[in-house]
Amino acid sequence: MRNKSLLISLCVMLCALLCCACTDCAALCPAMNDPRMDNFAELREDYRRVARFAADVFEARDEDELFIYYDSETFFLHADDHYPFGRVELDCGEDVLAAAQRIEQLAYRPFSSIDVYSDHLIFWKDETGDYGVLCSDRPQDIIAERRDNVWDSFRFNRLDDHWYEIGQMR
């Protein structure tokens, strides 16, 4: 009876160790965790069109940063101190809306917001900030500046000149 109990305990411990080993391997395996957009070349012009629109909105407003949201039908700004009267919809034109909808349908991860700054912008998948597409004339500098404090657990995948996928891996 005691041997049977010992054997069961050993089997349970072995299973637990095996599960831990598999979990660690999955977390460390880049192929399972790296963000990947294999069709960026197909979507490049769509991203550029939406990025130009976001940059134009940013230029028209005298702000250090701007957060533009997208809900499959329209671009808008949320109500806050600058816009206290609720959601402010932005007129983007049919070409920009079509580009955004194409990105939504075909991209590795669609975006729901765009953070716009003077030297870069980021298409974020959602408010968690765990996946985005960075656009900048100096992406390596932006990555280096933010890596130490905000993006310390992010991985980066170069898509094109000025374009990087950024993602938080577990």
PDB file of C-alpha atoms in Angstrom:
ATOM      1  CA  MET A   1       0.000   0.000   0.000  1.00  0.00           C
ATOM      2  CA  ARG A   2       2.808   2.363   0.908  1.00  0.00           C
ATOM      3  CA  ASN A   3       4.675   1.606  -2.345  1.00  0.00           C
ATOM      4  CA  LYS A   4       1.557   2.366  -4.358  1.00  0.00           C
ATOM      5  CA  SER A   5       1.177   5.712  -2.576  1.00  0.00           C
ATOM      6  CA  LEU A   6       4.835   6.532  -3.204  1.00  0.00           C
ATOM      7  CA  LEU A   7       4.488   5.605  -6.880  1.00  0.00           C
ATOM      8  CA  ILE A   8       1.436   7.864  -7.264  1.00  0.00           C
ATOM      9  CA  SER A   9       3.291  10.743  -5.578  1.00  0.00           C
ATOM     10  CA  LEU A  10       6.248  10.302  -7.909  1.00  0.00           C
ATOM     11  CA  CYS A  11       3.970  10.250 -10.956  1.00  0.00           C
ATOM     12  CA  VAL A  12       2.243  13.449  -9.819  1.00  0.00           C
ATOM     13  CA  MET A  13       5.614  15.165  -9.264  1.00  0.00           C
ATOM     14  CA  LEU A  14       6.889  13.991 -12.640  1.00  0.00           C
ATOM     15  CA  CYS A  15       3.763  15.302 -14.383  1.00  0.00           C
ATOM     16  CA  ALA A  16       4.110  18.644 -12.592  1.00  0.00           C
ATOM     17  CA  LEU A  17       7.756  18.953 -13.639  1.00  0.00           C
ATOM     18  CA  LEU A  18       6.898  18.031 -17.202  1.00  0.00           C
ATOM     19  CA  CYS A  19       4.137  20.659 -17.312  1.00  0.00           C
ATOM     20  CA  CYS A  20       6.512  23.314 -15.943  1.00  0.00           C
ATOM     21  CA  ALA A  21       9.170  22.387 -18.503  1.00  0.00           C
ATOM     22  CA  CYS A  22       6.691  22.576 -21.381  1.00  0.00           C
ATOM     23  CA  THR A  23       5.377  25.935 -20.181  1.00  0.00           C
ATOM     24  CA  ASP A  24       8.899  27.348 -19.902  1.00  0.00           C
ATOM     25  CA  CYS A  25       9.828  26.091 -23.364  1.00  0.00           C
ATOM     26  CA  ALA A  26       6.715  27.655 -24.862  1.00  0.00           C
ATOM     27  CA  ALA A  27       7.446  30.974 -23.169  1.00  0.00           C
ATOM     28  CA  LEU A  28      11.046  30.978 -24.384  1.00  0.00           C
ATOM     29  CA  CYS A  29      10.403  29.802 -27.923  1.00  0.00           C
ATOM     30  CA  PRO A  30      10.493  32.879 -30.172  1.00  0.00           C
ATOM     31  CA  ALA A  31       8.477  31.228 -32.912  1.00  0.00           C
ATOM     32  CA  MET A  32       5.518  30.885 -30.573  1.00  0.00           C
ATOM     33  CA  ASN A  33       5.686  34.388 -29.108  1.00  0.00           C
ATOM     34  CA  ASP A  34       7.081  36.798 -31.659  1.00  0.00           C
ATOM     35  CA  PRO A  35       4.548  39.092 -33.216  1.00  0.00           C
ATOM     36  CA  ARG A  36       4.484  38.509 -36.944  1.00  0.00           C
ATOM     37  CA  MET A  37       2.783  40.362 -39.741  1.00  0.00           C
ATOM     38  CA  ASP A  38       3.732  38.503 -42.876  1.00  0.00           C
ATOM     39  CA  ASN A  39       1.588  40.625 -45.202  1.00  0.00           C
ATOM     40  CA  PHE A  40       2.857  44.119 -44.358  1.00  0.00           C
ATOM     41  CA  ALA A  41       3.963  44.704 -47.960  1.00  0.00           C
ATOM     42  CA  GLU A  42       0.346  44.210 -49.008  1.00  0.00           C
ATOM     43  CA  LEU A  43      -0.888  46.664 -46.344  1.00  0.00           C
ATOM     44  CA  ARG A  44       1.974  49.196 -46.457  1.00  0.00           C
ATOM     45  CA  GLU A  45       0.055  51.836 -48.435  1.00  0.00           C
ATOM     46  CA  ASP A  46      -3.012  51.432 -46.219  1.00  0.00           C
ATOM     47  CA  TYR A  47      -0.924  51.990 -43.092  1.00  0.00           C
ATOM     48  CA  ARG A  48       0.771  54.987 -44.725  1.00  0.00           C
ATOM     49  CA  ARG A  49      -2.559  56.523 -45.713  1.00  0.00           C
ATOM     50  CA  VAL A  50      -3.944  56.204 -42.181  1.00  0.00           C
ATOM     51  CA  ALA A  51      -0.640  57.437 -40.714  1.00  0.00           C
ATOM     52  CA  ARG A  52      -0.730  60.552 -42.929  1.00  0.00           C
ATOM     53  CA  PHE A  53      -4.289  61.222 -41.799  1.00  0.00           C
ATOM     54  CA  ALA A  54      -3.286  60.861 -38.124  1.00  0.00           C
ATOM     55  CA  ALA A  55      -0.255  63.120 -38.630  1.00  0.00           C
ATOM     56  CA  ASP A  56      -2.450  65.755 -40.313  1.00  0.00           C
ATOM     57  CA  VAL A  57      -4.903  65.693 -37.400  1.00  0.00           C
ATOM     58  CA  PHE A  58      -1.965  66.026 -35.000  1.00  0.00           C
ATOM     59  CA  GLU A  59      -0.505  68.975 -36.951  1.00  0.00           C
ATOM     60  CA  ALA A  60      -3.865  70.774 -36.914  1.00  0.00           C
ATOM     61  CA  ARG A  61      -4.021  70.629 -33.114  1.00  0.00           C
ATOM     62  CA  ASP A  62      -1.488  72.230 -30.822  1.00  0.00           C
ATOM     63  CA  GLU A  63      -0.805  69.271 -28.544  1.00  0.00           C
ATOM     64  CA  ASP A  64       2.206  67.212 -27.464  1.00  0.00           C
ATOM     65  CA  GLU A  65       0.383  63.936 -28.000  1.00  0.00           C
ATOM     66  CA  LEU A  66      -2.913  62.889 -29.478  1.00  0.00           C
ATOM     67  CA  PHE A  67      -4.912  59.686 -29.103  1.00  0.00           C
ATOM     68  CA  ILE A  68      -7.118  58.888 -32.065  1.00  0.00           C
ATOM     69  CA  TYR A  69      -9.582  56.022 -31.751  1.00  0.00           C
ATOM     70  CA  TYR A  70     -11.125  53.851 -34.439  1.00  0.00           C
ATOM     71  CA  ASP A  71     -14.258  51.698 -34.204  1.00  0.00           C
ATOM     72  CA  SER A  72     -14.560  50.143 -37.697  1.00  0.00           C
ATOM     73  CA  GLU A  73     -16.719  53.000 -38.939  1.00  0.00           C
ATOM     74  CA  THR A  74     -15.119  56.236 -37.837  1.00  0.00           C
ATOM     75  CA  PHE A  75     -12.092  57.888 -36.287  1.00  0.00           C
ATOM     76  CA  PHE A  76     -12.712  59.957 -33.189  1.00  0.00           C
ATOM     77  CA  LEU A  77     -11.253  61.625 -30.117  1.00  0.00           C
ATOM     78  CA  HIS A  78     -12.507  60.717 -26.649  1.00  0.00           C
ATOM     79  CA  ALA A  79     -13.942  63.278 -24.287  1.00  0.00           C
ATOM     80  CA  ASP A  80     -11.354  64.599 -21.839  1.00  0.00           C
ATOM     81  CA  ASP A  81     -10.085  67.966 -20.637  1.00  0.00           C
ATOM     82  CA  HIS A  82      -9.472  69.149 -24.213  1.00  0.00           C
ATOM     83  CA  TYR A  83     -12.751  67.802 -25.580  1.00  0.00           C
ATOM     84  CA  PRO A  84     -15.221  67.933 -22.682  1.00  0.00           C
ATOM     85  CA  PHE A  85     -18.367  67.521 -24.756  1.00  0.00           C
ATOM     86  CA  GLY A  86     -18.100  63.840 -25.559  1.00  0.00           C
ATOM     87  CA  ARG A  87     -16.763  62.007 -28.539  1.00  0.00           C
ATOM     88  CA  VAL A  88     -15.379  64.194 -31.323  1.00  0.00           C
ATOM     89  CA  GLU A  89     -15.657  62.455 -34.686  1.00  0.00           C
ATOM     90  CA  LEU A  90     -12.972  63.164 -37.266  1.00  0.00           C
ATOM     91  CA  ASP A  91     -13.638  63.537 -40.976  1.00  0.00           C
ATOM     92  CA  CYS A  92     -11.136  61.220 -42.611  1.00  0.00           C
ATOM     93  CA  GLY A  93     -12.451  60.769 -46.129  1.00  0.00           C
ATOM     94  CA  GLU A  94     -13.448  57.562 -47.873  1.00  0.00           C
ATOM     95  CA  ASP A  95      -9.903  56.594 -48.884  1.00  0.00           C
ATOM     96  CA  VAL A  96      -8.624  56.665 -45.289  1.00  0.00           C
ATOM     97  CA  LEU A  97     -11.671  54.806 -44.003  1.00  0.00           C
ATOM     98  CA  ALA A  98     -11.262  52.151 -46.721  1.00  0.00           C
ATOM     99  CA  ALA A  99      -7.569  51.782 -45.805  1.00  0.00           C
ATOM    100  CA  ALA A 100      -8.423  51.375 -42.115  1.00  0.00           C
ATOM    101  CA  GLN A 101     -11.071  48.779 -42.902  1.00  0.00           C
ATOM    102  CA  ARG A 102      -8.628  46.866 -45.087  1.00  0.00           C
ATOM    103  CA  ILE A 103      -6.086  46.846 -42.241  1.00  0.00           C
ATOM    104  CA  GLU A 104      -8.831  45.660 -39.919  1.00  0.00           C
ATOM    105  CA  GLN A 105      -9.635  42.741 -42.213  1.00  0.00           C
ATOM    106  CA  LEU A 106      -6.142  41.661 -43.270  1.00  0.00           C
ATOM    107  CA  ALA A 107      -3.596  42.671 -40.635  1.00  0.00           C
ATOM    108  CA  TYR A 108      -2.059  40.279 -38.137  1.00  0.00           C
ATOM    109  CA  ARG A 109      -3.804  42.342 -35.464  1.00  0.00           C
ATOM    110  CA  PRO A 110      -6.230  45.162 -36.303  1.00  0.00           C
ATOM    111  CA  PHE A 111      -5.867  48.477 -34.489  1.00  0.00           C
ATOM    112  CA  SER A 112      -8.339  50.329 -32.289  1.00  0.00           C
ATOM    113  CA  SER A 113      -6.311  53.450 -31.543  1.00  0.00           C
ATOM    114  CA  ILE A 114      -3.382  55.491 -32.777  1.00  0.00           C
ATOM    115  CA  ASP A 115      -1.074  57.328 -30.392  1.00  0.00           C
ATOM    116  CA  VAL A 116       0.400  60.289 -32.264  1.00  0.00           C
ATOM    117  CA  TYR A 117       3.508  62.209 -31.176  1.00  0.00           C
ATOM    118  CA  SER A 118       5.702  64.717 -32.986  1.00  0.00           C
ATOM    119  CA  ASP A 119       8.251  62.081 -34.028  1.00  0.00           C
ATOM    120  CA  HIS A 120       6.312  58.811 -34.156  1.00  0.00           C
ATOM    121  CA  LEU A 121       2.936  57.139 -34.028  1.00  0.00           C
ATOM    122  CA  ILE A 122       1.749  53.743 -32.865  1.00  0.00           C
ATOM    123  CA  PHE A 123      -1.223  51.760 -34.104  1.00  0.00           C
ATOM    124  CA  TRP A 124      -2.346  49.867 -30.973  1.00  0.00           C
ATOM    125  CA  LYS A 125      -4.370  46.662 -31.123  1.00  0.00           C
ATOM    126  CA  ASP A 126      -6.333  47.696 -28.030  1.00  0.00           C
ATOM    127  CA  GLU A 127      -6.013  49.574 -24.757  1.00  0.00           C
ATOM    128  CA  THR A 128      -3.811  46.871 -23.200  1.00  0.00           C
ATOM    129  CA  GLY A 129      -0.862  48.076 -25.262  1.00  0.00           C
ATOM    130  CA  ASP A 130       0.510  44.576 -25.770  1.00  0.00           C
ATOM    131  CA  TYR A 131       0.752  44.765 -29.576  1.00  0.00           C
ATOM    132  CA  GLY A 132       1.272  47.668 -31.910  1.00  0.00           C
ATOM    133  CA  VAL A 133       2.790  48.874 -35.141  1.00  0.00           C
ATOM    134  CA  LEU A 134       5.299  51.713 -34.739  1.00  0.00           C
ATOM    135  CA  CYS A 135       5.953  54.263 -37.473  1.00  0.00           C
ATOM    136  CA  SER A 136       8.823  56.740 -37.200  1.00  0.00           C
ATOM    137  CA  ASP A 137      11.642  58.288 -39.198  1.00  0.00           C
ATOM    138  CA  ARG A 138      13.881  57.174 -36.337  1.00  0.00           C
ATOM    139  CA  PRO A 139      12.352  53.949 -35.003  1.00  0.00           C
ATOM    140  CA  GLN A 140      15.558  52.692 -33.387  1.00  0.00           C
ATOM    141  CA  ASP A 141      15.803  55.868 -31.279  1.00  0.00           C
ATOM    142  CA  ILE A 142      12.155  55.622 -30.205  1.00  0.00           C
ATOM    143  CA  ILE A 143      12.603  51.969 -29.275  1.00  0.00           C
ATOM    144  CA  ALA A 144      15.797  52.730 -27.333  1.00  0.00           C
ATOM    145  CA  GLU A 145      14.160  55.642 -25.463  1.00  0.00           C
ATOM    146  CA  ARG A 146      11.167  53.597 -24.386  1.00  0.00           C
ATOM    147  CA  ARG A 147      12.791  50.210 -23.930  1.00  0.00           C
ATOM    148  CA  ASP A 148      14.295  51.064 -20.542  1.00  0.00           C
ATOM    149  CA  ASN A 149      11.057  52.027 -18.836  1.00  0.00           C
ATOM    150  CA  VAL A 150       7.900  51.284 -20.788  1.00  0.00           C
ATOM    151  CA  TRP A 151       8.776  48.603 -23.320  1.00  0.00           C
ATOM    152  CA  ASP A 152      11.244  46.529 -21.316  1.00  0.00           C
ATOM    153  CA  SER A 153       9.378  43.282 -22.052  1.00  0.00           C
ATOM    154  CA  PHE A 154       8.615  44.090 -25.700  1.00  0.00           C
ATOM    155  CA  ARG A 155      10.050  42.407 -28.739  1.00  0.00           C
ATOM    156  CA  PHE A 156      10.510  44.256 -32.000  1.00  0.00           C
ATOM    157  CA  ASN A 157      10.160  43.024 -35.549  1.00  0.00           C
ATOM    158  CA  ARG A 158      11.252  45.273 -38.418  1.00  0.00           C
ATOM    159  CA  LEU A 159       8.569  45.395 -41.092  1.00  0.00           C
ATOM    160  CA  ASP A 160      10.056  48.019 -43.387  1.00  0.00           C
ATOM    161  CA  ASP A 161      12.059  51.224 -43.238  1.00  0.00           C
ATOM    162  CA  HIS A 162      10.402  53.268 -40.484  1.00  0.00           C
ATOM    163  CA  TRP A 163       7.932  50.496 -39.507  1.00  0.00           C
ATOM    164  CA  TYR A 164       8.212  47.993 -36.639  1.00  0.00           C
ATOM    165  CA  GLU A 165       5.890  45.571 -34.928  1.00  0.00           C
ATOM    166  CA  ILE A 166       6.125  45.921 -31.180  1.00  0.00           C
ATOM    167  CA  GLY A 167       4.772  43.340 -28.802  1.00  0.00           C
ATOM    168  CA  GLN A 168       4.800  42.324 -25.190  1.00  0.00           C
ATOM    169  CA  MET A 169       5.720  38.700 -24.759  1.00  0.00           C
ATOM    170  CA  ARG A 170       4.945  36.638 -21.704  1.00  0.00           C
TER     171      ARG A 170
END
